[in-house]
GROMACS .gro file of N, CA and C in nm:
model
  363
    1GLN      N    1  -2.942  18.831   2.668
    1GLN     CA    2  -2.810  18.850   2.724
    1GLN      C    3  -2.804  18.795   2.865
    2VAL      N    4  -2.689  18.742   2.900
    2VAL     CA    5  -2.663  18.692   3.035
    2VAL      C    6  -2.533  18.754   3.083
    3GLN      N    7  -2.532  18.804   3.204
    3GLN     CA    8  -2.410  18.853   3.264
    3GLN      C    9  -2.367  18.757   3.374
    4LEU      N   10  -2.240  18.722   3.372
    4LEU     CA   11  -2.187  18.623   3.467
    4LEU      C   12  -2.069  18.684   3.543
    5VAL      N   13  -2.068  18.662   3.674
    5VAL     CA   14  -1.959  18.714   3.757
    5VAL      C   15  -1.909  18.602   3.847
    6GLU      N   16  -1.784  18.562   3.824
    6GLU     CA   17  -1.723  18.456   3.905
    6GLU      C   18  -1.655  18.515   4.029
    7SER      N   19  -1.648  18.433   4.133
    7SER     CA   20  -1.577  18.472   4.255
    7SER      C   21  -1.534  18.346   4.328
    8GLY      N   22  -1.449  18.364   4.428
    8GLY     CA   23  -1.410  18.252   4.512
    8GLY      C   24  -1.272  18.196   4.485
    9GLY      N   25  -1.205  18.248   4.384
    9GLY     CA   26  -1.070  18.200   4.356
    9GLY      C   27  -0.972  18.243   4.465
   10GLY      N   28  -0.852  18.189   4.457
   10GLY     CA   29  -0.749  18.224   4.554
   10GLY      C   30  -0.630  18.133   4.541
   11SER      N   31  -0.543  18.140   4.642
   11SER     CA   32  -0.423  18.059   4.645
   11SER      C   33  -0.434  17.958   4.759
   12VAL      N   34  -0.410  17.832   4.727
   12VAL     CA   35  -0.415  17.726   4.827
   12VAL      C   36  -0.300  17.630   4.805
   13GLN      N   37  -0.271  17.552   4.906
   13GLN     CA   38  -0.171  17.448   4.892
   13GLN      C   39  -0.235  17.322   4.836
   14ALA      N   40  -0.153  17.240   4.777
   14ALA     CA   41  -0.201  17.113   4.723
   14ALA      C   42  -0.274  17.035   4.832
   15GLY      N   43  -0.386  16.975   4.792
   15GLY     CA   44  -0.469  16.903   4.887
   15GLY      C   45  -0.580  16.987   4.947
   16GLY      N   46  -0.573  17.117   4.926
   16GLY     CA   47  -0.673  17.208   4.980
   16GLY      C   48  -0.799  17.213   4.897
   17SER      N   49  -0.890  17.300   4.941
   17SER     CA   50  -1.020  17.312   4.876
   17SER      C   51  -1.054  17.459   4.851
   18LEU      N   52  -1.133  17.481   4.748
   18LEU     CA   53  -1.191  17.611   4.719
   18LEU      C   54  -1.331  17.590   4.665
   19ARG      N   55  -1.415  17.690   4.685
   19ARG     CA   56  -1.549  17.687   4.626
   19ARG      C   57  -1.568  17.811   4.542
   20LEU      N   58  -1.588  17.790   4.413
   20LEU     CA   59  -1.612  17.900   4.321
   20LEU      C   60  -1.762  17.923   4.307
   21SER      N   61  -1.797  18.048   4.287
   21SER     CA   62  -1.936  18.086   4.262
   21SER      C   63  -1.945  18.164   4.133
   22CYS      N   64  -2.058  18.151   4.067
   22CYS     CA   65  -2.084  18.228   3.945
   22CYS      C   66  -2.226  18.281   3.956
   23ALA      N   67  -2.237  18.412   3.972
   23ALA     CA   68  -2.367  18.477   3.982
   23ALA      C   69  -2.413  18.523   3.844
   24ALA      N   70  -2.536  18.491   3.810
   24ALA     CA   71  -2.589  18.523   3.678
   24ALA      C   72  -2.701  18.625   3.688
   25SER      N   73  -2.709  18.709   3.589
   25SER     CA   74  -2.820  18.802   3.578
   25SER      C   75  -2.859  18.812   3.431
   26GLY      N   76  -2.980  18.860   3.406
   26GLY     CA   77  -3.025  18.873   3.269
   26GLY      C   78  -3.124  18.763   3.235
   27ARG      N   79  -3.100  18.700   3.123
   27ARG     CA   80  -3.189  18.596   3.070
   27ARG      C   81  -3.211  18.486   3.173
   28ALA      N   82  -3.328  18.428   3.177
   28ALA     CA   83  -3.369  18.332   3.280
   28ALA      C   84  -3.261  18.227   3.305
   29PHE      N   85  -3.204  18.235   3.424
   29PHE     CA   86  -3.095  18.146   3.461
   29PHE      C   87  -3.140  18.001   3.462
   30SER      N   88  -3.257  17.975   3.513
   30SER     CA   89  -3.303  17.838   3.529
   30SER      C   90  -3.328  17.768   3.397
   31SER      N   91  -3.328  17.841   3.287
   31SER     CA   92  -3.351  17.780   3.156
   31SER      C   93  -3.220  17.746   3.086
   32GLN      N   94  -3.107  17.772   3.153
   32GLN     CA   95  -2.977  17.753   3.091
   32GLN      C   96  -2.898  17.641   3.157
   33ALA      N   97  -2.839  17.554   3.076
   33ALA     CA   98  -2.735  17.466   3.128
   33ALA      C   99  -2.610  17.552   3.147
   34MET      N  100  -2.534  17.520   3.251
   34MET     CA  101  -2.418  17.602   3.284
   34MET      C  102  -2.292  17.516   3.294
   35GLY      N  103  -2.180  17.580   3.270
   35GLY     CA  104  -2.056  17.507   3.276
   35GLY      C  105  -1.943  17.589   3.336
   36TRP      N  106  -1.842  17.518   3.381
   36TRP     CA  107  -1.716  17.577   3.426
   36TRP      C  108  -1.606  17.533   3.329
   37PHE      N  109  -1.522  17.627   3.296
   37PHE     CA  110  -1.407  17.602   3.210
   37PHE      C  111  -1.284  17.660   3.281
   38ARG      N  112  -1.167  17.625   3.232
   38ARG     CA  113  -1.046  17.684   3.287
   38ARG      C  114  -0.940  17.699   3.179
   39GLN      N  115  -0.851  17.794   3.203
   39GLN     CA  116  -0.741  17.816   3.109
   39GLN      C  117  -0.614  17.841   3.189
   40ALA      N  118  -0.518  17.753   3.170
   40ALA     CA  119  -0.388  17.767   3.233
   40ALA      C  120  -0.296  17.846   3.140
   41PRO      N  121  -0.193  17.909   3.195
   41PRO     CA  122  -0.101  17.986   3.110
   41PRO      C  123  -0.043  17.902   2.998
   42GLY      N  124  -0.051  17.954   2.876
   42GLY     CA  125   0.006  17.885   2.762
   42GLY      C  126  -0.075  17.767   2.712
   43LYS      N  127  -0.192  17.745   2.770
   43LYS     CA  128  -0.273  17.632   2.728
   43LYS      C  129  -0.409  17.680   2.678
   44ALA      N  130  -0.475  17.595   2.604
   44ALA     CA  131  -0.608  17.626   2.555
   44ALA      C  132  -0.711  17.614   2.668
   45ARG      N  133  -0.818  17.686   2.653
   45ARG     CA  134  -0.926  17.674   2.750
   45ARG      C  135  -0.986  17.534   2.742
   46GLU      N  136  -1.022  17.479   2.859
   46GLU     CA  137  -1.077  17.344   2.860
   46GLU      C  138  -1.201  17.336   2.948
   47PHE      N  139  -1.288  17.246   2.911
   47PHE     CA  140  -1.409  17.220   2.987
   47PHE      C  141  -1.373  17.152   3.119
   48VAL      N  142  -1.441  17.193   3.226
   48VAL     CA  143  -1.419  17.133   3.357
   48VAL      C  144  -1.543  17.057   3.404
   49ALA      N  145  -1.658  17.124   3.402
   49ALA     CA  146  -1.779  17.061   3.454
   49ALA      C  147  -1.901  17.131   3.396
   50GLY      N  148  -2.011  17.057   3.386
   50GLY     CA  149  -2.136  17.114   3.337
   50GLY      C  150  -2.253  17.062   3.419
   51ILE      N  151  -2.359  17.141   3.421
   51ILE     CA  152  -2.479  17.104   3.496
   51ILE      C  153  -2.600  17.145   3.413
   52SER      N  154  -2.697  17.057   3.405
   52SER     CA  155  -2.817  17.085   3.326
   52SER      C  156  -2.906  17.185   3.398
   53ARG      N  157  -3.011  17.227   3.329
   53ARG     CA  158  -3.098  17.334   3.379
   53ARG      C  159  -3.156  17.302   3.516
   54SER      N  160  -3.200  17.178   3.533
   54SER     CA  161  -3.264  17.139   3.659
   54SER      C  162  -3.168  17.073   3.756
   55ALA      N  163  -3.042  17.062   3.717
   55ALA     CA  164  -2.937  16.995   3.795
   55ALA      C  165  -2.954  16.844   3.796
   56ALA      N  166  -3.039  16.791   3.710
   56ALA     CA  167  -3.058  16.647   3.705
   56ALA      C  168  -2.937  16.576   3.647
   57ASN      N  169  -2.864  16.647   3.561
   57ASN     CA  170  -2.747  16.588   3.496
   57ASN      C  171  -2.624  16.674   3.518
   58THR      N  172  -2.512  16.606   3.540
   58THR     CA  173  -2.383  16.673   3.551
   58THR      C  174  -2.282  16.600   3.466
   59ALA      N  175  -2.175  16.670   3.433
   59ALA     CA  176  -2.067  16.612   3.354
   59ALA      C  177  -1.935  16.671   3.400
   60TYR      N  178  -1.830  16.590   3.393
   60TYR     CA  179  -1.699  16.635   3.441
   60TYR      C  180  -1.589  16.590   3.344
   61ALA      N  181  -1.487  16.673   3.337
   61ALA     CA  182  -1.365  16.630   3.269
   61ALA      C  183  -1.301  16.518   3.351
   62ASN      N  184  -1.237  16.426   3.283
   62ASN     CA  185  -1.175  16.314   3.354
   62ASN      C  186  -1.072  16.361   3.457
   63SER      N  187  -1.007  16.472   3.429
   63SER     CA  188  -0.901  16.521   3.517
   63SER      C  189  -0.953  16.570   3.652
   64VAL      N  190  -1.083  16.599   3.662
   64VAL     CA  191  -1.137  16.651   3.788
   64VAL      C  192  -1.243  16.559   3.849
   65LYS      N  193  -1.277  16.454   3.777
   65LYS     CA  194  -1.383  16.365   3.826
   65LYS      C  195  -1.345  16.307   3.962
   66GLY      N  196  -1.440  16.311   4.054
   66GLY     CA  197  -1.415  16.260   4.188
   66GLY      C  198  -1.357  16.363   4.283
   67ARG      N  199  -1.311  16.476   4.230
   67ARG     CA  200  -1.254  16.582   4.315
   67ARG      C  201  -1.338  16.709   4.312
   68PHE      N  202  -1.399  16.739   4.200
   68PHE     CA  203  -1.479  16.861   4.183
   68PHE      C  204  -1.626  16.825   4.178
   69THR      N  205  -1.709  16.915   4.229
   69THR     CA  206  -1.853  16.897   4.223
   69THR      C  207  -1.919  17.027   4.179
   70ILE      N  208  -2.000  17.018   4.074
   70ILE     CA  209  -2.074  17.134   4.025
   70ILE      C  210  -2.216  17.127   4.081
   71SER      N  211  -2.269  17.241   4.117
   71SER     CA  212  -2.406  17.249   4.166
   71SER      C  213  -2.464  17.384   4.130
   72ARG      N  214  -2.593  17.399   4.149
   72ARG     CA  215  -2.657  17.527   4.117
   72ARG      C  216  -2.773  17.551   4.212
   73ASP      N  217  -2.801  17.678   4.230
   73ASP     CA  218  -2.917  17.721   4.308
   73ASP      C  219  -2.996  17.817   4.219
   74ASN      N  220  -3.101  17.768   4.158
   74ASN     CA  221  -3.176  17.850   4.063
   74ASN      C  222  -3.247  17.966   4.133
   75ALA      N  223  -3.278  17.950   4.261
   75ALA     CA  224  -3.341  18.060   4.335
   75ALA      C  225  -3.245  18.176   4.354
   76LYS      N  226  -3.116  18.146   4.357
   76LYS     CA  227  -3.014  18.250   4.375
   76LYS      C  228  -2.942  18.284   4.245
   77ASN      N  229  -2.984  18.222   4.135
   77ASN     CA  230  -2.918  18.246   4.005
   77ASN      C  231  -2.767  18.226   4.014
   78THR      N  232  -2.726  18.120   4.079
   78THR     CA  233  -2.584  18.097   4.104
   78THR      C  234  -2.548  17.952   4.076
   79VAL      N  235  -2.432  17.934   4.016
   79VAL     CA  236  -2.375  17.801   3.996
   79VAL      C  237  -2.243  17.796   4.073
   80TYR      N  238  -2.213  17.680   4.129
   80TYR     CA  239  -2.097  17.663   4.214
   80TYR      C  240  -2.005  17.555   4.160
   81LEU      N  241  -1.879  17.564   4.200
   81LEU     CA  242  -1.783  17.457   4.172
   81LEU      C  243  -1.704  17.433   4.300
   82GLN      N  244  -1.734  17.322   4.366
   82GLN     CA  245  -1.659  17.282   4.484
   82GLN      C  246  -1.537  17.203   4.438
   83MET      N  247  -1.420  17.250   4.475
   83MET     CA  248  -1.296  17.187   4.430
   83MET      C  249  -1.221  17.134   4.552
   84ASN      N  250  -1.206  17.005   4.559
   84ASN     CA  251  -1.135  16.939   4.669
   84ASN      C  252  -1.010  16.870   4.617
   85SER      N  253  -0.920  16.837   4.707
   85SER     CA  254  -0.796  16.766   4.671
   85SER      C  255  -0.725  16.836   4.556
   86LEU      N  256  -0.712  16.966   4.566
   86LEU     CA  257  -0.654  17.043   4.457
   86LEU      C  258  -0.509  17.006   4.432
   87LYS      N  259  -0.472  17.012   4.305
   87LYS     CA  260  -0.337  16.979   4.261
   87LYS      C  261  -0.275  17.101   4.192
   88PRO      N  262  -0.144  17.109   4.187
   88PRO     CA  263  -0.081  17.221   4.116
   88PRO      C  264  -0.129  17.234   3.971
   89GLU      N  265  -0.160  17.124   3.908
   89GLU     CA  266  -0.208  17.129   3.769
   89GLU      C  267  -0.349  17.184   3.756
   90ASP      N  268  -0.416  17.210   3.867
   90ASP     CA  269  -0.546  17.276   3.862
   90ASP      C  270  -0.532  17.428   3.853
   91THR      N  271  -0.411  17.477   3.865
   91THR     CA  272  -0.387  17.621   3.856
   91THR      C  273  -0.430  17.674   3.721
   92ALA      N  274  -0.519  17.773   3.723
   92ALA     CA  275  -0.574  17.829   3.599
   92ALA      C  276  -0.669  17.943   3.635
   93VAL      N  277  -0.710  18.015   3.533
   93VAL     CA  278  -0.823  18.106   3.547
   93VAL      C  279  -0.949  18.025   3.517
   94TYR      N  280  -1.043  18.032   3.608
   94TYR     CA  281  -1.167  17.957   3.594
   94TYR      C  282  -1.280  18.049   3.550
   95TYR      N  283  -1.355  18.004   3.450
   95TYR     CA  284  -1.465  18.081   3.393
   95TYR      C  285  -1.594  18.000   3.399
   96CYS      N  286  -1.703  18.070   3.419
   96CYS     CA  287  -1.831  18.004   3.398
   96CYS      C  288  -1.892  18.056   3.268
   97ALA      N  289  -1.979  17.977   3.213
   97ALA     CA  290  -2.042  18.012   3.087
   97ALA      C  291  -2.172  17.936   3.072
   98VAL      N  292  -2.258  17.988   2.988
   98VAL     CA  293  -2.378  17.915   2.949
   98VAL      C  294  -2.338  17.804   2.852
   99LEU      N  295  -2.394  17.687   2.870
   99LEU     CA  296  -2.374  17.576   2.776
   99LEU      C  297  -2.494  17.573   2.681
  100PRO      N  298  -2.477  17.621   2.558
  100PRO     CA  299  -2.591  17.628   2.468
  100PRO      C  300  -2.641  17.492   2.420
  101ILE      N  301  -2.550  17.394   2.415
  101ILE     CA  302  -2.587  17.260   2.369
  101ILE      C  303  -2.529  17.159   2.467
  102TRP      N  304  -2.617  17.087   2.535
  102TRP     CA  305  -2.570  16.987   2.632
  102TRP      C  306  -2.493  16.877   2.559
  103GLY      N  307  -2.372  16.851   2.607
  103GLY     CA  308  -2.289  16.749   2.543
  103GLY      C  309  -2.184  16.806   2.451
  104LEU      N  310  -2.200  16.932   2.410
  104LEU     CA  311  -2.100  16.997   2.326
  104LEU      C  312  -2.009  17.075   2.420
  105TRP      N  313  -1.907  17.008   2.474
  105TRP     CA  314  -1.831  17.062   2.585
  105TRP      C  315  -1.728  17.167   2.547
  106ASP      N  316  -1.708  17.188   2.417
  106ASP     CA  317  -1.613  17.291   2.380
  106ASP      C  318  -1.682  17.422   2.342
  107ARG      N  319  -1.808  17.433   2.373
  107ARG     CA  320  -1.885  17.551   2.335
  107ARG      C  321  -1.946  17.614   2.460
  108GLY      N  322  -1.916  17.744   2.477
  108GLY     CA  323  -1.976  17.818   2.587
  108GLY      C  324  -2.014  17.957   2.540
  109ASP      N  325  -2.117  18.012   2.598
  109ASP     CA  326  -2.163  18.146   2.564
  109ASP      C  327  -2.167  18.235   2.688
  110TYR      N  328  -2.156  18.365   2.666
  110TYR     CA  329  -2.170  18.466   2.773
  110TYR      C  330  -2.070  18.443   2.885
  111TRP      N  331  -1.946  18.453   2.854
  111TRP     CA  332  -1.839  18.427   2.949
  111TRP      C  333  -1.831  18.534   3.057
  112GLY      N  334  -1.794  18.490   3.178
  112GLY     CA  335  -1.763  18.583   3.284
  112GLY      C  336  -1.619  18.629   3.271
  113GLN      N  337  -1.572  18.707   3.370
  113GLN     CA  338  -1.438  18.764   3.363
  113GLN      C  339  -1.331  18.668   3.415
  114GLY      N  340  -1.375  18.564   3.483
  114GLY     CA  341  -1.283  18.464   3.534
  114GLY      C  342  -1.236  18.493   3.676
  115THR      N  343  -1.192  18.387   3.742
  115THR     CA  344  -1.134  18.399   3.876
  115THR      C  345  -1.012  18.309   3.883
  116GLN      N  346  -0.903  18.363   3.938
  116GLN     CA  347  -0.776  18.292   3.939
  116GLN      C  348  -0.770  18.191   4.052
  117VAL      N  349  -0.729  18.071   4.019
  117VAL     CA  350  -0.702  17.966   4.119
  117VAL      C  351  -0.556  17.927   4.106
  118THR      N  352  -0.484  17.936   4.216
  118THR     CA  353  -0.343  17.900   4.218
  118THR      C  354  -0.320  17.795   4.327
  119VAL      N  355  -0.264  17.681   4.286
  119VAL     CA  356  -0.238  17.571   4.379
  119VAL      C  357  -0.088  17.549   4.387
  120SER      N  358  -0.033  17.562   4.504
  120SER     CA  359   0.111  17.545   4.523
  120SER      C  360   0.141  17.408   4.581
  121SER      N  361   0.257  17.357   4.545
  121SER     CA  362   0.295  17.222   4.591
  121SER      C  363   0.368  17.228   4.724
   0.00000   0.00000   0.00000
């Protein structure tokens, strides 16, 4: 079992930045690929970014590429999502999850409770 707790969400104006954190406990964090997903009102949950166990590989949705950066600190059991140049369409609840299969971006395990990000124009 893995427990995940997201934090760092909030309300910002377009063009602003936020940094999300996801603290993990339980099963060895460093052995898990991790991902960030988001769900906007009335829309399906979508993959945002993923990072491999050692952070050697990252992946991003086209909609956030060049603006968002995923990173991890295995010593702190934490994965981060730095979000820059935020747009109103980035408004959503953001979740972190374990990625059980690298490359299978629609699959996540052990979801956190989510953190709300609201971007105003």
